[in-house]
Amino acid sequence: MSDPIKTRKDGHVLEVTLDRPKANAIDLATSRVMGDVFTEFRDDPNLRVAIVTGTGEKFFCPGWDLKAAAAGDAVDGDYGKGGFGGLQELRGLNKPVIAAINGICCGGGLELALSADLILAAEHATFALPEIRSGTVADAASIKLPKRIPYHIAMEMLLTGRWIDAEEAARWGLINHVYSQSDLMSEARKLAQLLASGPPLVYAAIKEVVREAEDMKFQDAMNRITKSQFETVERLYRSEDQLEGARAFAEKRDPVWKGR
């Protein structure tokens, strides 16, 4: 059997491609592989940005592999590091992740996309949470989606399983940009290279503050910053990159970020 996850490194960028014909569905074994891949990405100081996408033009990912479930995969089984798909529960992931949605994105596939920081989609991509029709709950989406798009739109998707196209998804702010299928990966790679050229310690600080402050009052979050309680912020303020940014500005040149 071929590897269900293909990876490609291009400088500081890691591409992760789901490759499980016919639909790129995720079973327990695939989820564990994804967890290992994203953990290695998190811990590799040379990698700064990841792109996650799917093979082909029909499916990004429909989520949980129901055929594998019918064959014995337990829905509450061992998904591996980072939980389902390796991303949504991966602790300390302080690097940007881009989801490039190349087709149908539903159920756990949409939950995987919601775990990314930026979402790009092909024009023909579609999105849904059809779990309601099979009598189950889209657990991660129930937590995340109402915080990402208007409450009533999120609840409509959760309660009815309604499909939306890429244009509507962009209108509600679920995704960042819509491209033709032929341009999707080139645009994702262009964005990834832009991010990879930026300051990795700043990205880490942004991601930690955003993540930790999500359920905090504004002043409580600010107090944590001023009291040096965010590790990534403190590391940034004491880094070579902090000095490099100031020097580059004063010298009217592009900064050279080292991530230290």
C-alpha positions as a LaTeX table, in Angstrom:
\begin{tabular}{lrrr}
\hline
Residue & $x$ (\AA) & $y$ (\AA) & $z$ (\AA) \\
\hline
Met1 & 0.00 & 0.00 & 0.00 \\
Ser2 & 1.32 & 3.45 & $-0.90$ \\
Asp3 & 2.00 & 6.07 & 1.74 \\
Pro4 & $-1.28$ & 7.94 & 2.45 \\
Ile5 & 0.63 & 11.14 & 3.20 \\
Lys6 & 3.07 & 12.70 & 0.76 \\
Thr7 & 5.48 & 15.38 & 1.97 \\
Arg8 & 7.65 & 17.82 & 0.06 \\
Lys9 & 10.12 & 20.34 & 1.43 \\
Asp10 & 10.97 & 23.54 & $-0.40$ \\
Gly11 & 13.40 & 25.56 & 1.67 \\
His12 & 11.56 & 26.52 & 4.86 \\
Val13 & 8.19 & 25.27 & 3.56 \\
Leu14 & 6.68 & 21.82 & 4.12 \\
Glu15 & 3.89 & 20.57 & 1.87 \\
Val16 & 1.66 & 17.83 & 3.28 \\
Thr17 & $-0.64$ & 16.09 & 0.79 \\
Leu18 & $-3.41$ & 13.63 & 1.64 \\
Asp19 & $-3.23$ & 10.85 & $-0.93$ \\
Arg20 & $-5.82$ & 8.15 & $-0.13$ \\
Pro21 & $-7.91$ & 7.33 & $-3.19$ \\
Lys22 & $-10.71$ & 7.70 & $-3.84$ \\
Ala23 & $-11.67$ & 10.48 & $-1.43$ \\
Asn24 & $-8.66$ & 11.27 & 0.83 \\
Ala25 & $-10.61$ & 10.14 & 3.89 \\
Ile26 & $-8.67$ & 9.73 & 7.13 \\
Asp27 & $-8.53$ & 6.47 & 9.07 \\
Leu28 & $-6.74$ & 5.88 & 12.37 \\
Ala29 & $-3.45$ & 4.86 & 10.75 \\
Thr30 & $-3.44$ & 7.93 & 8.46 \\
Ser31 & $-4.24$ & 10.23 & 11.37 \\
Arg32 & $-1.28$ & 8.85 & 13.30 \\
Val33 & 1.02 & 9.44 & 10.33 \\
Met34 & $-0.28$ & 13.01 & 10.05 \\
Gly35 & 0.37 & 13.53 & 13.74 \\
Asp36 & 3.97 & 12.45 & 13.33 \\
Val37 & 4.40 & 14.67 & 10.25 \\
Phe38 & 3.03 & 17.80 & 11.91 \\
Thr39 & 4.95 & 17.12 & 15.14 \\
Glu40 & 8.18 & 16.92 & 13.14 \\
Phe41 & 7.20 & 20.15 & 11.38 \\
Arg42 & 6.59 & 21.84 & 14.74 \\
Asp43 & 9.95 & 20.71 & 16.12 \\
Asp44 & 12.16 & 21.29 & 13.07 \\
Pro45 & 13.78 & 24.75 & 13.38 \\
Asn46 & 14.46 & 24.84 & 9.63 \\
Leu47 & 10.76 & 24.56 & 8.73 \\
Arg48 & 8.70 & 27.72 & 9.11 \\
Val49 & 5.44 & 27.21 & 7.17 \\
Ala50 & 3.28 & 24.23 & 6.20 \\
Ile51 & 0.74 & 23.73 & 3.42 \\
Val52 & $-1.84$ & 20.96 & 3.75 \\
Thr53 & $-3.82$ & 19.86 & 0.70 \\
Gly54 & $-5.26$ & 16.79 & $-1.02$ \\
Thr55 & $-4.50$ & 14.84 & $-4.17$ \\
Gly56 & $-6.69$ & 15.35 & $-7.21$ \\
Glu57 & $-9.40$ & 17.88 & $-8.00$ \\
Lys58 & $-12.49$ & 16.26 & $-6.46$ \\
Phe59 & $-11.72$ & 15.82 & $-2.76$ \\
Phe60 & $-9.70$ & 17.77 & $-0.24$ \\
Cys61 & $-10.92$ & 15.51 & 2.55 \\
Pro62 & $-14.35$ & 14.22 & 3.64 \\
Gly63 & $-13.05$ & 13.52 & 7.12 \\
Trp64 & $-13.46$ & 10.20 & 8.91 \\
Asp65 & $-13.10$ & 7.06 & 6.77 \\
Leu66 & $-16.46$ & 5.33 & 7.21 \\
Lys67 & $-15.29$ & 2.23 & 5.34 \\
Ala68 & $-12.43$ & 1.86 & 7.81 \\
Ala69 & $-14.90$ & 2.37 & 10.65 \\
Ala70 & $-17.10$ & $-0.38$ & 9.25 \\
Ala71 & $-14.04$ & $-2.62$ & 9.13 \\
Gly72 & $-13.24$ & $-2.02$ & 12.78 \\
Asp73 & $-11.64$ & 1.41 & 13.26 \\
Ala74 & $-13.14$ & 2.80 & 16.47 \\
Val75 & $-14.33$ & 6.41 & 16.33 \\
Asp76 & $-12.77$ & 6.89 & 19.77 \\
Gly77 & $-9.56$ & 5.06 & 18.80 \\
Asp78 & $-5.95$ & 6.26 & 18.81 \\
Tyr79 & $-5.70$ & 9.18 & 16.40 \\
Gly80 & $-2.08$ & 9.82 & 17.38 \\
Lys81 & $-0.29$ & 13.05 & 18.17 \\
Gly82 & $-2.40$ & 16.14 & 17.65 \\
Gly83 & $-5.69$ & 14.25 & 17.58 \\
Phe84 & $-7.68$ & 13.72 & 14.39 \\
Gly85 & $-5.63$ & 14.72 & 11.37 \\
Gly86 & $-2.64$ & 15.62 & 13.52 \\
Leu87 & $-3.41$ & 19.33 & 13.76 \\
Gln88 & $-6.44$ & 20.29 & 15.79 \\
Glu89 & $-5.04$ & 19.29 & 19.20 \\
Leu90 & $-1.30$ & 19.61 & 18.53 \\
Arg91 & 0.15 & 21.60 & 21.41 \\
Gly92 & 2.67 & 24.36 & 20.88 \\
Leu93 & 2.31 & 24.62 & 17.09 \\
Asn94 & 3.57 & 28.17 & 16.71 \\
Lys95 & 4.18 & 28.17 & 12.96 \\
Pro96 & 1.76 & 29.25 & 10.20 \\
Val97 & $-0.25$ & 26.52 & 8.45 \\
Ile98 & $-2.04$ & 27.09 & 5.13 \\
Ala99 & $-4.88$ & 24.83 & 3.97 \\
Ala100 & $-5.23$ & 24.64 & 0.17 \\
Ile101 & $-8.72$ & 23.25 & $-0.43$ \\
Asn102 & $-8.73$ & 21.48 & $-3.79$ \\
Gly103 & $-12.26$ & 20.04 & $-3.72$ \\
Ile104 & $-14.90$ & 18.67 & $-1.35$ \\
Cys105 & $-14.11$ & 19.68 & 2.24 \\
Cys106 & $-16.59$ & 18.31 & 4.72 \\
Gly107 & $-16.96$ & 16.76 & 8.15 \\
Gly108 & $-13.58$ & 16.10 & 9.69 \\
Gly109 & $-11.99$ & 17.51 & 6.55 \\
Leu110 & $-13.51$ & 20.89 & 7.32 \\
Glu111 & $-12.36$ & 20.51 & 10.92 \\
Leu112 & $-8.85$ & 19.87 & 9.60 \\
Ala113 & $-9.06$ & 23.03 & 7.48 \\
Leu114 & $-10.28$ & 25.01 & 10.50 \\
Ser115 & $-7.08$ & 23.98 & 12.28 \\
Ala116 & $-5.05$ & 25.95 & 9.72 \\
Asp117 & $-4.31$ & 29.67 & 10.05 \\
Leu118 & $-5.10$ & 30.59 & 6.45 \\
Ile119 & $-7.46$ & 28.82 & 4.03 \\
Leu120 & $-7.29$ & 29.10 & 0.25 \\
Ala121 & $-9.80$ & 27.29 & $-1.97$ \\
Ala122 & $-10.32$ & 26.33 & $-5.58$ \\
Glu123 & $-13.40$ & 27.79 & $-7.26$ \\
His124 & $-15.18$ & 24.43 & $-7.31$ \\
Ala125 & $-14.50$ & 23.61 & $-3.63$ \\
Thr126 & $-17.51$ & 22.96 & $-1.41$ \\
Phe127 & $-17.90$ & 22.87 & 2.36 \\
Ala128 & $-20.31$ & 21.16 & 4.76 \\
Leu129 & $-20.75$ & 19.48 & 8.12 \\
Pro130 & $-23.01$ & 16.53 & 7.20 \\
Glu131 & $-22.59$ & 14.72 & 10.53 \\
Ile132 & $-26.12$ & 15.68 & 11.55 \\
Arg133 & $-27.48$ & 13.40 & 8.82 \\
Ser134 & $-25.69$ & 10.36 & 10.24 \\
Gly135 & $-26.75$ & 11.06 & 13.80 \\
Thr136 & $-23.41$ & 12.23 & 15.14 \\
Val137 & $-21.81$ & 15.50 & 16.20 \\
Ala138 & $-19.10$ & 17.49 & 14.49 \\
Asp139 & $-17.37$ & 18.07 & 17.79 \\
Ala140 & $-14.37$ & 20.23 & 16.86 \\
Ala141 & $-16.45$ & 22.24 & 14.37 \\
Ser142 & $-19.12$ & 22.84 & 17.02 \\
Ile143 & $-16.42$ & 24.51 & 19.09 \\
Lys144 & $-14.57$ & 26.38 & 16.37 \\
Leu145 & $-17.03$ & 27.34 & 13.64 \\
Pro146 & $-19.30$ & 29.72 & 15.65 \\
Lys147 & $-16.13$ & 31.64 & 16.60 \\
Arg148 & $-14.98$ & 31.96 & 13.00 \\
Ile149 & $-18.11$ & 32.98 & 11.10 \\
Pro150 & $-21.48$ & 34.55 & 12.05 \\
Tyr151 & $-23.23$ & 32.45 & 14.69 \\
His152 & $-26.42$ & 31.88 & 12.73 \\
Ile153 & $-24.54$ & 30.73 & 9.61 \\
Ala154 & $-22.42$ & 28.36 & 11.68 \\
Met155 & $-25.50$ & 26.95 & 13.39 \\
Glu156 & $-27.27$ & 26.49 & 10.06 \\
Met157 & $-24.34$ & 24.44 & 8.79 \\
Leu158 & $-24.16$ & 22.41 & 12.01 \\
Leu159 & $-27.91$ & 21.84 & 12.38 \\
Thr160 & $-28.84$ & 21.16 & 8.75 \\
Gly161 & $-25.66$ & 19.93 & 7.07 \\
Arg162 & $-26.15$ & 22.52 & 4.30 \\
Trp163 & $-23.41$ & 22.73 & 1.68 \\
Ile164 & $-21.85$ & 26.06 & 0.73 \\
Asp165 & $-19.62$ & 26.83 & $-2.23$ \\
Ala166 & $-16.28$ & 28.61 & $-2.19$ \\
Glu167 & $-17.79$ & 32.00 & $-3.02$ \\
Glu168 & $-20.17$ & 31.84 & $-0.06$ \\
Ala169 & $-17.44$ & 30.51 & 2.21 \\
Ala170 & $-15.31$ & 33.53 & 1.33 \\
Arg171 & $-18.26$ & 35.87 & 1.87 \\
Trp172 & $-18.71$ & 34.63 & 5.43 \\
Gly173 & $-14.98$ & 34.79 & 6.13 \\
Leu174 & $-14.56$ & 31.03 & 6.41 \\
Ile175 & $-11.75$ & 31.14 & 3.83 \\
Asn176 & $-9.29$ & 33.81 & 2.76 \\
His177 & $-9.17$ & 33.60 & $-1.03$ \\
Val178 & $-10.66$ & 31.72 & $-3.98$ \\
Tyr179 & $-8.54$ & 30.73 & $-7.00$ \\
Ser180 & $-8.90$ & 28.61 & $-10.10$ \\
Gln181 & $-7.88$ & 25.00 & $-9.62$ \\
Ser182 & $-4.86$ & 25.55 & $-11.85$ \\
Asp183 & $-3.68$ & 28.49 & $-9.71$ \\
Leu184 & $-4.48$ & 27.11 & $-6.25$ \\
Met185 & $-1.16$ & 25.48 & $-5.38$ \\
Ser186 & 0.97 & 28.17 & $-7.02$ \\
Glu187 & $-0.85$ & 30.78 & $-4.94$ \\
Ala188 & $-0.52$ & 28.67 & $-1.79$ \\
Arg189 & 3.21 & 28.29 & $-2.42$ \\
Lys190 & 3.57 & 32.00 & $-3.11$ \\
Leu191 & 1.89 & 32.80 & 0.22 \\
Ala192 & 3.99 & 30.20 & 2.01 \\
Gln193 & 7.21 & 31.68 & 0.64 \\
Leu194 & 6.08 & 35.14 & 1.73 \\
Leu195 & 5.51 & 33.87 & 5.25 \\
Ala196 & 8.73 & 31.87 & 5.24 \\
Ser197 & 10.65 & 35.08 & 4.50 \\
Gly198 & 9.15 & 36.73 & 7.58 \\
Pro199 & 10.19 & 36.69 & 11.25 \\
Pro200 & 9.49 & 33.22 & 12.71 \\
Leu201 & 9.74 & 34.39 & 16.31 \\
Val202 & 7.07 & 37.02 & 15.69 \\
Tyr203 & 4.80 & 34.40 & 14.11 \\
Ala204 & 5.31 & 32.19 & 17.16 \\
Ala205 & 4.40 & 35.05 & 19.50 \\
Ile206 & 1.31 & 35.92 & 17.46 \\
Lys207 & 0.07 & 32.33 & 17.44 \\
Glu208 & 0.60 & 31.81 & 21.17 \\
Val209 & $-1.06$ & 35.10 & 22.14 \\
Val210 & $-4.03$ & 34.53 & 19.82 \\
Arg211 & $-4.48$ & 30.96 & 21.03 \\
Glu212 & $-4.14$ & 31.67 & 24.75 \\
Ala213 & $-6.11$ & 34.93 & 24.70 \\
Glu214 & $-9.11$ & 33.47 & 22.87 \\
Asp215 & $-11.11$ & 32.94 & 26.07 \\
Met216 & $-9.48$ & 35.69 & 28.17 \\
Lys217 & $-10.54$ & 39.23 & 28.89 \\
Phe218 & $-8.48$ & 41.83 & 27.03 \\
Gln219 & $-6.82$ & 43.25 & 30.14 \\
Asp220 & $-6.01$ & 39.81 & 31.51 \\
Ala221 & $-4.23$ & 38.93 & 28.29 \\
Met222 & $-2.35$ & 42.23 & 28.27 \\
Asn223 & $-1.32$ & 41.66 & 31.88 \\
Arg224 & 0.12 & 38.28 & 30.95 \\
Ile225 & 2.22 & 39.98 & 28.27 \\
Thr226 & 3.49 & 42.74 & 30.54 \\
Lys227 & 4.25 & 40.23 & 33.31 \\
Ser228 & 6.36 & 38.15 & 30.94 \\
Gln229 & 4.00 & 35.17 & 31.07 \\
Phe230 & 4.03 & 34.34 & 27.35 \\
Glu231 & 7.14 & 32.29 & 26.59 \\
Thr232 & 7.24 & 33.15 & 22.89 \\
Val233 & 6.89 & 36.87 & 23.50 \\
Glu234 & 9.72 & 36.84 & 26.01 \\
Arg235 & 11.90 & 34.84 & 23.67 \\
Leu236 & 11.20 & 37.37 & 20.91 \\
Tyr237 & 12.05 & 40.37 & 23.09 \\
Arg238 & 15.41 & 38.81 & 24.03 \\
Ser239 & 16.31 & 37.56 & 20.58 \\
Glu240 & 18.86 & 38.42 & 17.92 \\
Asp241 & 15.95 & 38.87 & 15.52 \\
Gln242 & 14.51 & 41.68 & 17.65 \\
Leu243 & 17.78 & 43.58 & 17.32 \\
Glu244 & 18.05 & 42.68 & 13.64 \\
Gly245 & 14.63 & 44.17 & 12.93 \\
Ala246 & 15.61 & 47.48 & 14.50 \\
Arg247 & 19.01 & 47.55 & 12.78 \\
Ala248 & 17.54 & 46.73 & 9.38 \\
Phe249 & 15.00 & 49.55 & 9.74 \\
Ala250 & 17.69 & 52.04 & 10.76 \\
Glu251 & 19.98 & 50.89 & 7.93 \\
Lys252 & 17.13 & 50.92 & 5.37 \\
Arg253 & 17.66 & 47.30 & 4.31 \\
Asp254 & 15.71 & 44.06 & 4.39 \\
Pro255 & 16.13 & 42.16 & 7.67 \\
Val256 & 17.73 & 38.72 & 7.75 \\
Trp257 & 15.70 & 36.58 & 10.15 \\
Lys258 & 17.49 & 33.72 & 11.90 \\
Gly259 & 14.77 & 32.57 & 14.28 \\
Arg260 & 16.93 & 33.16 & 17.31 \\
\hline
\end{tabular}
